[in-house]
Amino acid sequence: MITGVAAIATGFSLPLAMGMTVIIFAGASQLATMQLLTAGAAVAVIVLTASMINLRFLLYSASLAPHFQHLPLHWKLLLAYFTTDPAYGITIGALNEHIPTPMKHWYYAGAAGLLWVGWIIGTLTGALLGTQIPTEWSLDFAISLNFIAVLIPSIRDRATLLSALVGGGVAIVARGLPFNLGLIVGALCGIGAGLLLEQGQRREQQP
Amino acid sequence: MIPTPVLAMSEAAIWLLFLAIGALTLTFRAALIVLAGRLAIPPLILRALRFVPSAVLSALIVPPLVFYQGQLHLLGQGWLNERVLAGIIAAAVMWRTKRVLLAISVGMVALWGLQFLIYQLQYMP
């Protein structure tokens, strides 16, 4: 719903707002796209940032792959398109444990498809309500809060905490870079810092 | 009412932008499901992927929170930065409860409360 409100506030028409949700279908990267569009970032930076946020789907894809190995290509593509954080989170346990192989794609398509429908209805509601909401409510802040709500669960240990601190810190320092490149630089430094700490921890554990 | 902002790109260019992001996103989603077993991702890349959400999201969120009208306001210079404070409160709620809607609601209420408080302080007789 927040995505819909934000899309209208960004200046998108209703078809553009709904088209974005159907084509990209990933909340955080859609919000990032809109934030960067408003900030006048370069197209390459927008594509790079929005895609980077979605790189995590590679991990889900790797983990789902064995369950859908027997299916024809069109089924694989459909199920892949439906993949989101909640769809993966809700289904992976059952897929790994007790859903029989011939039922797996139906189970996943049912759960993830239902989430898809809910997400589309939510965006539409937000887009239709969007124009009615007064600016004084600072509803744009809900976008930042939404990012925070996604960020917090991604911080699971010291290495991910460090990657978040370095990512945010470097992004502040590098904010002056052209085309909003500071964001990419911050993110890469954060990933590097996390990897380095993890590397160090591994070395300590080895005798 | 929110005034309709002027977009820097044409509508056609924005559709193309969506298609580019959408194509890349579907590639990430589908790559290993489609190529199951035929594509091995180097272990370093797999390890780096774990840090992508925390690093990217943080780099994306933090600057617009702490920069207010082009000036750096970590917690406040003269006036406290109500957005940073409300953001910290929402982060704490999320950390303790893991409930997205609750965290967003508390954050919004905190922002409105702080805005009201700052307004009162500013115009105190």
Tab-separated table of C-alpha atoms in Angstrom:
chain	number	residue	atom	x	y	z
A	1	MET	CA	0.000	0.000	0.000
A	2	ILE	CA	2.857	2.342	0.840
A	3	THR	CA	4.279	1.643	-2.615
A	4	GLY	CA	1.024	2.796	-4.215
A	5	VAL	CA	0.870	6.001	-2.175
A	6	ALA	CA	4.543	6.687	-2.937
A	7	ALA	CA	4.057	6.076	-6.668
A	8	ILE	CA	1.329	8.700	-6.884
A	9	ALA	CA	3.367	11.111	-4.743
A	10	THR	CA	6.305	10.598	-7.127
A	11	GLY	CA	4.086	11.808	-9.968
A	12	PHE	CA	3.285	8.454	-11.620
A	13	SER	CA	-0.009	7.913	-13.427
A	14	LEU	CA	-2.148	4.999	-12.234
A	15	PRO	CA	-1.057	2.709	-15.138
A	16	LEU	CA	2.581	3.568	-14.404
A	17	ALA	CA	2.131	2.836	-10.689
A	18	MET	CA	0.451	-0.523	-11.334
A	19	GLY	CA	2.776	-1.388	-14.209
A	20	MET	CA	5.780	-0.911	-11.944
A	21	THR	CA	4.318	-3.262	-9.345
A	22	VAL	CA	3.532	-5.970	-11.906
A	23	ILE	CA	6.853	-5.671	-13.787
A	24	ILE	CA	9.279	-5.313	-10.883
A	25	PHE	CA	7.169	-6.846	-8.081
A	26	ALA	CA	9.645	-6.121	-5.258
A	27	GLY	CA	8.692	-3.450	-2.722
A	28	ALA	CA	12.051	-2.227	-1.481
A	29	SER	CA	13.553	-1.841	-4.956
A	30	GLN	CA	10.412	-0.075	-6.215
A	31	LEU	CA	10.613	2.435	-3.350
A	32	ALA	CA	14.319	2.914	-4.039
A	33	THR	CA	13.578	3.508	-7.721
A	34	MET	CA	11.067	6.217	-6.854
A	35	GLN	CA	13.310	7.841	-4.256
A	36	LEU	CA	16.184	8.016	-6.759
A	37	LEU	CA	13.940	9.234	-9.593
A	38	THR	CA	12.776	12.098	-7.387
A	39	ALA	CA	16.372	12.860	-6.406
A	40	GLY	CA	17.259	13.069	-10.117
A	41	ALA	CA	19.766	10.216	-10.039
A	42	ALA	CA	21.330	8.879	-13.237
A	43	VAL	CA	19.447	6.034	-14.947
A	44	ALA	CA	22.387	3.650	-14.558
A	45	VAL	CA	22.528	4.309	-10.804
A	46	ILE	CA	18.781	3.676	-10.470
A	47	VAL	CA	18.968	0.378	-12.378
A	48	LEU	CA	22.087	-0.689	-10.466
A	49	THR	CA	20.646	0.135	-7.029
A	50	ALA	CA	17.221	-1.381	-7.659
A	51	SER	CA	18.799	-4.559	-9.029
A	52	MET	CA	21.345	-4.784	-6.230
A	53	ILE	CA	18.544	-4.775	-3.670
A	54	ASN	CA	17.062	-7.744	-5.543
A	55	LEU	CA	20.317	-9.724	-5.725
A	56	ARG	CA	19.121	-11.560	-2.625
A	57	PHE	CA	16.629	-13.410	-4.860
A	58	LEU	CA	19.632	-15.360	-6.219
A	59	LEU	CA	19.915	-16.959	-2.782
A	60	TYR	CA	16.221	-17.878	-2.739
A	61	SER	CA	16.521	-19.136	-6.292
A	62	ALA	CA	19.405	-21.401	-5.247
A	63	SER	CA	17.468	-22.751	-2.304
A	64	LEU	CA	14.226	-23.318	-4.255
A	65	ALA	CA	15.915	-24.871	-7.303
A	66	PRO	CA	15.981	-28.537	-6.128
A	67	HIS	CA	12.243	-28.446	-5.400
A	68	PHE	CA	11.275	-27.347	-8.904
A	69	GLN	CA	13.911	-29.264	-10.869
A	70	HIS	CA	11.411	-31.645	-12.504
A	71	LEU	CA	9.126	-28.926	-13.896
A	72	PRO	CA	8.870	-27.561	-17.462
A	73	LEU	CA	10.392	-24.133	-18.169
A	74	HIS	CA	7.152	-22.133	-18.109
A	75	TRP	CA	6.385	-23.406	-14.614
A	76	LYS	CA	9.895	-22.562	-13.445
A	77	LEU	CA	9.606	-19.018	-14.793
A	78	LEU	CA	6.166	-18.489	-13.267
A	79	LEU	CA	7.275	-19.707	-9.837
A	80	ALA	CA	10.471	-17.640	-10.074
A	81	TYR	CA	8.461	-14.507	-10.871
A	82	PHE	CA	6.359	-15.026	-7.719
A	83	THR	CA	9.412	-15.208	-5.438
A	84	THR	CA	9.425	-12.578	-2.679
A	85	ASP	CA	10.784	-12.442	0.872
A	86	PRO	CA	7.476	-13.476	2.482
A	87	ALA	CA	6.719	-16.106	-0.208
A	88	TYR	CA	10.108	-17.726	0.355
A	89	GLY	CA	9.967	-17.328	4.139
A	90	ILE	CA	6.517	-18.887	4.486
A	91	THR	CA	6.986	-21.843	2.149
A	92	ILE	CA	10.609	-22.991	2.385
A	93	GLY	CA	10.165	-24.866	5.668
A	94	ALA	CA	7.235	-26.931	4.386
A	95	LEU	CA	8.910	-27.489	0.994
A	96	ASN	CA	12.022	-28.846	2.694
A	97	GLU	CA	10.067	-31.100	5.024
A	98	HIS	CA	6.656	-32.454	4.254
A	99	ILE	CA	5.232	-31.325	0.898
A	100	PRO	CA	5.401	-34.297	-1.566
A	101	THR	CA	7.267	-33.520	-4.790
A	102	PRO	CA	4.262	-33.680	-7.188
A	103	MET	CA	2.474	-31.080	-5.010
A	104	LYS	CA	5.381	-28.669	-4.502
A	105	HIS	CA	4.713	-26.334	-7.405
A	106	TRP	CA	0.996	-26.115	-6.553
A	107	TYR	CA	1.793	-25.362	-2.934
A	108	TYR	CA	4.298	-22.648	-3.851
A	109	ALA	CA	2.129	-21.156	-6.609
A	110	GLY	CA	-0.848	-21.053	-4.236
A	111	ALA	CA	0.958	-19.350	-1.374
A	112	ALA	CA	3.069	-16.994	-3.484
A	113	GLY	CA	0.221	-16.267	-5.912
A	114	LEU	CA	-2.028	-15.272	-3.030
A	115	LEU	CA	0.663	-12.891	-1.772
A	116	TRP	CA	0.919	-11.484	-5.318
A	117	VAL	CA	-2.830	-10.766	-5.427
A	118	GLY	CA	-2.705	-9.138	-1.987
A	119	TRP	CA	0.271	-7.009	-3.014
A	120	ILE	CA	-1.483	-5.832	-6.212
A	121	ILE	CA	-4.674	-4.935	-4.309
A	122	GLY	CA	-2.595	-3.115	-1.678
A	123	THR	CA	-0.731	-1.076	-4.305
A	124	LEU	CA	-3.979	-0.187	-6.067
A	125	THR	CA	-5.575	0.904	-2.783
A	126	GLY	CA	-2.537	3.031	-1.969
A	127	ALA	CA	-2.467	4.562	-5.449
A	128	LEU	CA	-6.166	5.462	-5.278
A	129	LEU	CA	-5.886	6.859	-1.737
A	130	GLY	CA	-2.577	8.569	-2.473
A	131	THR	CA	-3.999	11.728	-3.963
A	132	GLN	CA	-6.338	12.251	-0.996
A	133	ILE	CA	-3.683	12.383	1.699
A	134	PRO	CA	-2.572	15.835	2.904
A	135	THR	CA	1.159	16.646	2.774
A	136	GLU	CA	1.161	17.691	6.459
A	137	TRP	CA	0.878	14.043	7.434
A	138	SER	CA	4.516	13.519	6.263
A	139	LEU	CA	3.472	10.204	4.735
A	140	ASP	CA	6.717	10.161	2.741
A	141	PHE	CA	8.334	9.198	6.050
A	142	ALA	CA	6.441	5.900	5.891
A	143	ILE	CA	8.789	4.983	3.016
A	144	SER	CA	11.851	5.463	5.229
A	145	LEU	CA	10.119	3.495	7.989
A	146	ASN	CA	9.346	0.696	5.559
A	147	PHE	CA	13.027	0.495	4.612
A	148	ILE	CA	13.966	0.419	8.309
A	149	ALA	CA	11.481	-2.423	8.876
A	150	VAL	CA	13.162	-4.423	6.077
A	151	LEU	CA	16.682	-3.488	7.192
A	152	ILE	CA	16.401	-4.570	10.842
A	153	PRO	CA	15.686	-8.292	10.203
A	154	SER	CA	18.588	-8.390	7.720
A	155	ILE	CA	20.944	-7.584	10.615
A	156	ARG	CA	21.482	-11.001	12.153
A	157	ASP	CA	24.997	-10.981	13.580
A	158	ARG	CA	28.063	-8.794	14.052
A	159	ALA	CA	29.162	-9.046	10.419
A	160	THR	CA	25.787	-7.931	9.002
A	161	LEU	CA	25.609	-5.164	11.644
A	162	LEU	CA	29.023	-3.926	10.557
A	163	SER	CA	27.991	-4.020	6.882
A	164	ALA	CA	24.956	-1.843	7.721
A	165	LEU	CA	27.021	0.644	9.779
A	166	VAL	CA	29.738	0.955	7.131
A	167	GLY	CA	27.162	1.099	4.318
A	168	GLY	CA	25.240	3.942	5.963
A	169	GLY	CA	28.343	5.764	7.204
A	170	VAL	CA	30.150	5.747	3.865
A	171	ALA	CA	26.926	6.791	2.124
A	172	ILE	CA	26.808	9.918	4.335
A	173	VAL	CA	30.442	10.787	3.615
A	174	ALA	CA	30.160	10.000	-0.111
A	175	ARG	CA	26.863	11.833	-0.542
A	176	GLY	CA	28.470	14.574	-2.625
A	177	LEU	CA	29.427	12.199	-5.453
A	178	PRO	CA	27.634	12.792	-8.762
A	179	PHE	CA	24.646	10.727	-9.970
A	180	ASN	CA	23.930	9.512	-6.398
A	181	LEU	CA	26.934	7.199	-6.762
A	182	GLY	CA	27.555	7.598	-3.007
A	183	LEU	CA	24.815	5.033	-2.471
A	184	ILE	CA	26.611	2.405	-4.572
A	185	VAL	CA	29.987	3.221	-2.993
A	186	GLY	CA	28.454	2.962	0.495
A	187	ALA	CA	26.774	-0.350	-0.306
A	188	LEU	CA	29.967	-1.869	-1.779
A	189	CYS	CA	32.038	-0.728	1.231
A	190	GLY	CA	29.400	-2.241	3.547
A	191	ILE	CA	29.498	-5.589	1.722
A	192	GLY	CA	33.317	-5.534	1.786
A	193	ALA	CA	33.413	-4.747	5.511
A	194	GLY	CA	31.010	-7.595	6.293
A	195	LEU	CA	33.068	-10.054	4.247
A	196	LEU	CA	36.319	-8.959	5.912
A	197	LEU	CA	34.910	-9.360	9.427
A	198	GLU	CA	33.519	-12.788	8.552
A	199	GLN	CA	36.886	-13.776	7.091
A	200	GLY	CA	38.616	-12.669	10.316
A	201	GLN	CA	36.143	-14.604	12.456
A	202	ARG	CA	36.748	-17.752	10.417
A	203	ARG	CA	40.490	-17.462	10.823
A	204	GLU	CA	40.117	-17.129	14.611
A	205	GLN	CA	38.025	-20.286	14.753
A	206	GLN	CA	40.623	-22.341	12.931
A	207	PRO	CA	43.304	-23.885	15.188
B	1	MET	CA	-3.518	17.582	-1.507
B	2	ILE	CA	-0.098	16.589	-2.745
B	3	PRO	CA	0.903	18.727	-5.723
B	4	THR	CA	1.864	16.548	-8.683
B	5	PRO	CA	5.664	16.765	-9.014
B	6	VAL	CA	7.285	17.131	-12.389
B	7	LEU	CA	9.206	14.005	-13.378
B	8	ALA	CA	12.632	14.416	-14.909
B	9	MET	CA	11.944	11.607	-17.401
B	10	SER	CA	9.260	11.017	-19.981
B	11	GLU	CA	6.631	8.368	-19.286
B	12	ALA	CA	8.065	6.167	-22.056
B	13	ALA	CA	11.546	6.372	-20.512
B	14	ILE	CA	10.126	5.368	-17.127
B	15	TRP	CA	8.426	2.301	-18.674
B	16	LEU	CA	11.806	1.319	-20.152
B	17	LEU	CA	13.429	1.832	-16.751
B	18	PHE	CA	10.855	-0.516	-15.161
B	19	LEU	CA	11.428	-3.120	-17.874
B	20	ALA	CA	15.196	-3.005	-17.334
B	21	ILE	CA	14.882	-3.397	-13.550
B	22	GLY	CA	12.144	-6.010	-13.973
B	23	ALA	CA	14.227	-8.064	-16.416
B	24	LEU	CA	17.252	-8.058	-14.107
B	25	THR	CA	15.087	-8.903	-11.094
B	26	LEU	CA	13.423	-11.822	-12.904
B	27	THR	CA	16.887	-13.008	-13.945
B	28	PHE	CA	17.986	-13.147	-10.290
B	29	ARG	CA	14.768	-14.897	-9.303
B	30	ALA	CA	14.888	-17.440	-12.122
B	31	ALA	CA	18.625	-17.987	-12.712
B	32	LEU	CA	19.235	-20.953	-10.429
B	33	ILE	CA	15.735	-22.427	-10.688
B	34	VAL	CA	16.063	-22.608	-14.476
B	35	LEU	CA	19.745	-23.551	-14.612
B	36	ALA	CA	19.459	-25.926	-11.636
B	37	GLY	CA	22.728	-27.749	-11.229
B	38	ARG	CA	24.256	-26.414	-14.431
B	39	LEU	CA	25.560	-23.159	-12.963
B	40	ALA	CA	27.844	-22.952	-9.969
B	41	ILE	CA	28.142	-19.624	-8.212
B	42	PRO	CA	31.596	-18.926	-6.756
B	43	PRO	CA	31.537	-19.271	-2.940
B	44	LEU	CA	32.829	-15.715	-2.470
B	45	ILE	CA	29.812	-14.323	-4.350
B	46	LEU	CA	27.408	-16.455	-2.296
B	47	ARG	CA	29.034	-15.176	0.903
B	48	ALA	CA	28.904	-11.573	-0.326
B	49	LEU	CA	25.184	-11.895	-1.143
B	50	ARG	CA	24.454	-12.297	2.566
B	51	PHE	CA	25.589	-8.716	3.176
B	52	VAL	CA	23.737	-7.134	0.278
B	53	PRO	CA	20.418	-6.327	2.008
B	54	SER	CA	21.949	-4.784	5.150
B	55	ALA	CA	24.585	-2.761	3.289
B	56	VAL	CA	22.387	-1.518	0.424
B	57	LEU	CA	19.342	-0.678	2.538
B	58	SER	CA	21.434	1.167	5.102
B	59	ALA	CA	23.237	3.166	2.401
B	60	LEU	CA	19.841	4.007	0.937
B	61	ILE	CA	18.038	4.984	4.158
B	62	VAL	CA	20.629	6.858	6.167
B	63	PRO	CA	21.524	9.859	3.952
B	64	PRO	CA	17.959	11.182	3.411
B	65	LEU	CA	17.321	10.818	7.152
B	66	VAL	CA	20.327	12.759	8.391
B	67	PHE	CA	20.481	15.400	5.653
B	68	TYR	CA	17.840	18.027	6.073
B	69	GLN	CA	17.698	20.725	3.403
B	70	GLY	CA	21.265	19.947	2.397
B	71	GLN	CA	22.616	20.204	5.929
B	72	LEU	CA	23.922	17.301	8.027
B	73	HIS	CA	21.791	16.806	11.160
B	74	LEU	CA	22.856	13.642	12.940
B	75	LEU	CA	20.534	14.157	15.873
B	76	GLY	CA	20.112	17.887	15.785
B	77	GLN	CA	21.863	21.171	15.329
B	78	GLY	CA	19.808	23.774	17.068
B	79	TRP	CA	16.648	21.793	16.466
B	80	LEU	CA	16.563	18.082	16.938
B	81	ASN	CA	16.065	15.983	13.826
B	82	GLU	CA	12.669	14.404	14.474
B	83	ARG	CA	13.029	12.034	11.527
B	84	VAL	CA	16.191	10.428	12.890
B	85	LEU	CA	14.636	10.087	16.352
B	86	ALA	CA	11.389	8.604	15.019
B	87	GLY	CA	13.447	6.284	12.803
B	88	ILE	CA	15.455	5.054	15.792
B	89	ILE	CA	12.235	4.441	17.734
B	90	ALA	CA	10.755	2.461	14.819
B	91	ALA	CA	13.995	0.469	14.474
B	92	ALA	CA	13.851	-0.407	18.194
B	93	VAL	CA	10.221	-1.546	17.902
B	94	MET	CA	11.104	-3.663	14.863
B	95	TRP	CA	14.097	-5.139	16.668
B	96	ARG	CA	12.020	-6.186	19.707
B	97	THR	CA	8.764	-7.261	18.050
B	98	LYS	CA	9.662	-8.171	14.413
B	99	ARG	CA	6.283	-6.715	13.426
B	100	VAL	CA	6.460	-4.504	10.330
B	101	LEU	CA	3.103	-2.743	10.601
B	102	LEU	CA	3.567	-2.041	14.304
B	103	ALA	CA	7.035	-0.560	13.705
B	104	ILE	CA	5.785	1.681	10.867
B	105	SER	CA	2.766	2.831	12.905
B	106	VAL	CA	4.830	3.624	15.997
B	107	GLY	CA	7.369	5.459	13.830
B	108	MET	CA	4.670	7.621	12.217
B	109	VAL	CA	3.045	8.430	15.591
B	110	ALA	CA	6.498	9.249	17.016
B	111	LEU	CA	7.162	11.613	14.096
B	112	TRP	CA	3.832	13.408	14.525
B	113	GLY	CA	4.388	13.658	18.298
B	114	LEU	CA	7.896	15.083	17.850
B	115	GLN	CA	6.708	17.519	15.162
B	116	PHE	CA	3.993	18.739	17.531
B	117	LEU	CA	6.505	19.057	20.379
B	118	ILE	CA	9.001	21.011	18.251
B	119	TYR	CA	6.208	23.305	17.048
B	120	GLN	CA	5.170	23.963	20.653
B	121	LEU	CA	8.758	24.704	21.750
B	122	GLN	CA	9.346	26.997	18.782
B	123	TYR	CA	6.319	29.178	19.424
B	124	MET	CA	6.388	29.114	23.223
B	125	PRO	CA	5.715	32.583	24.607
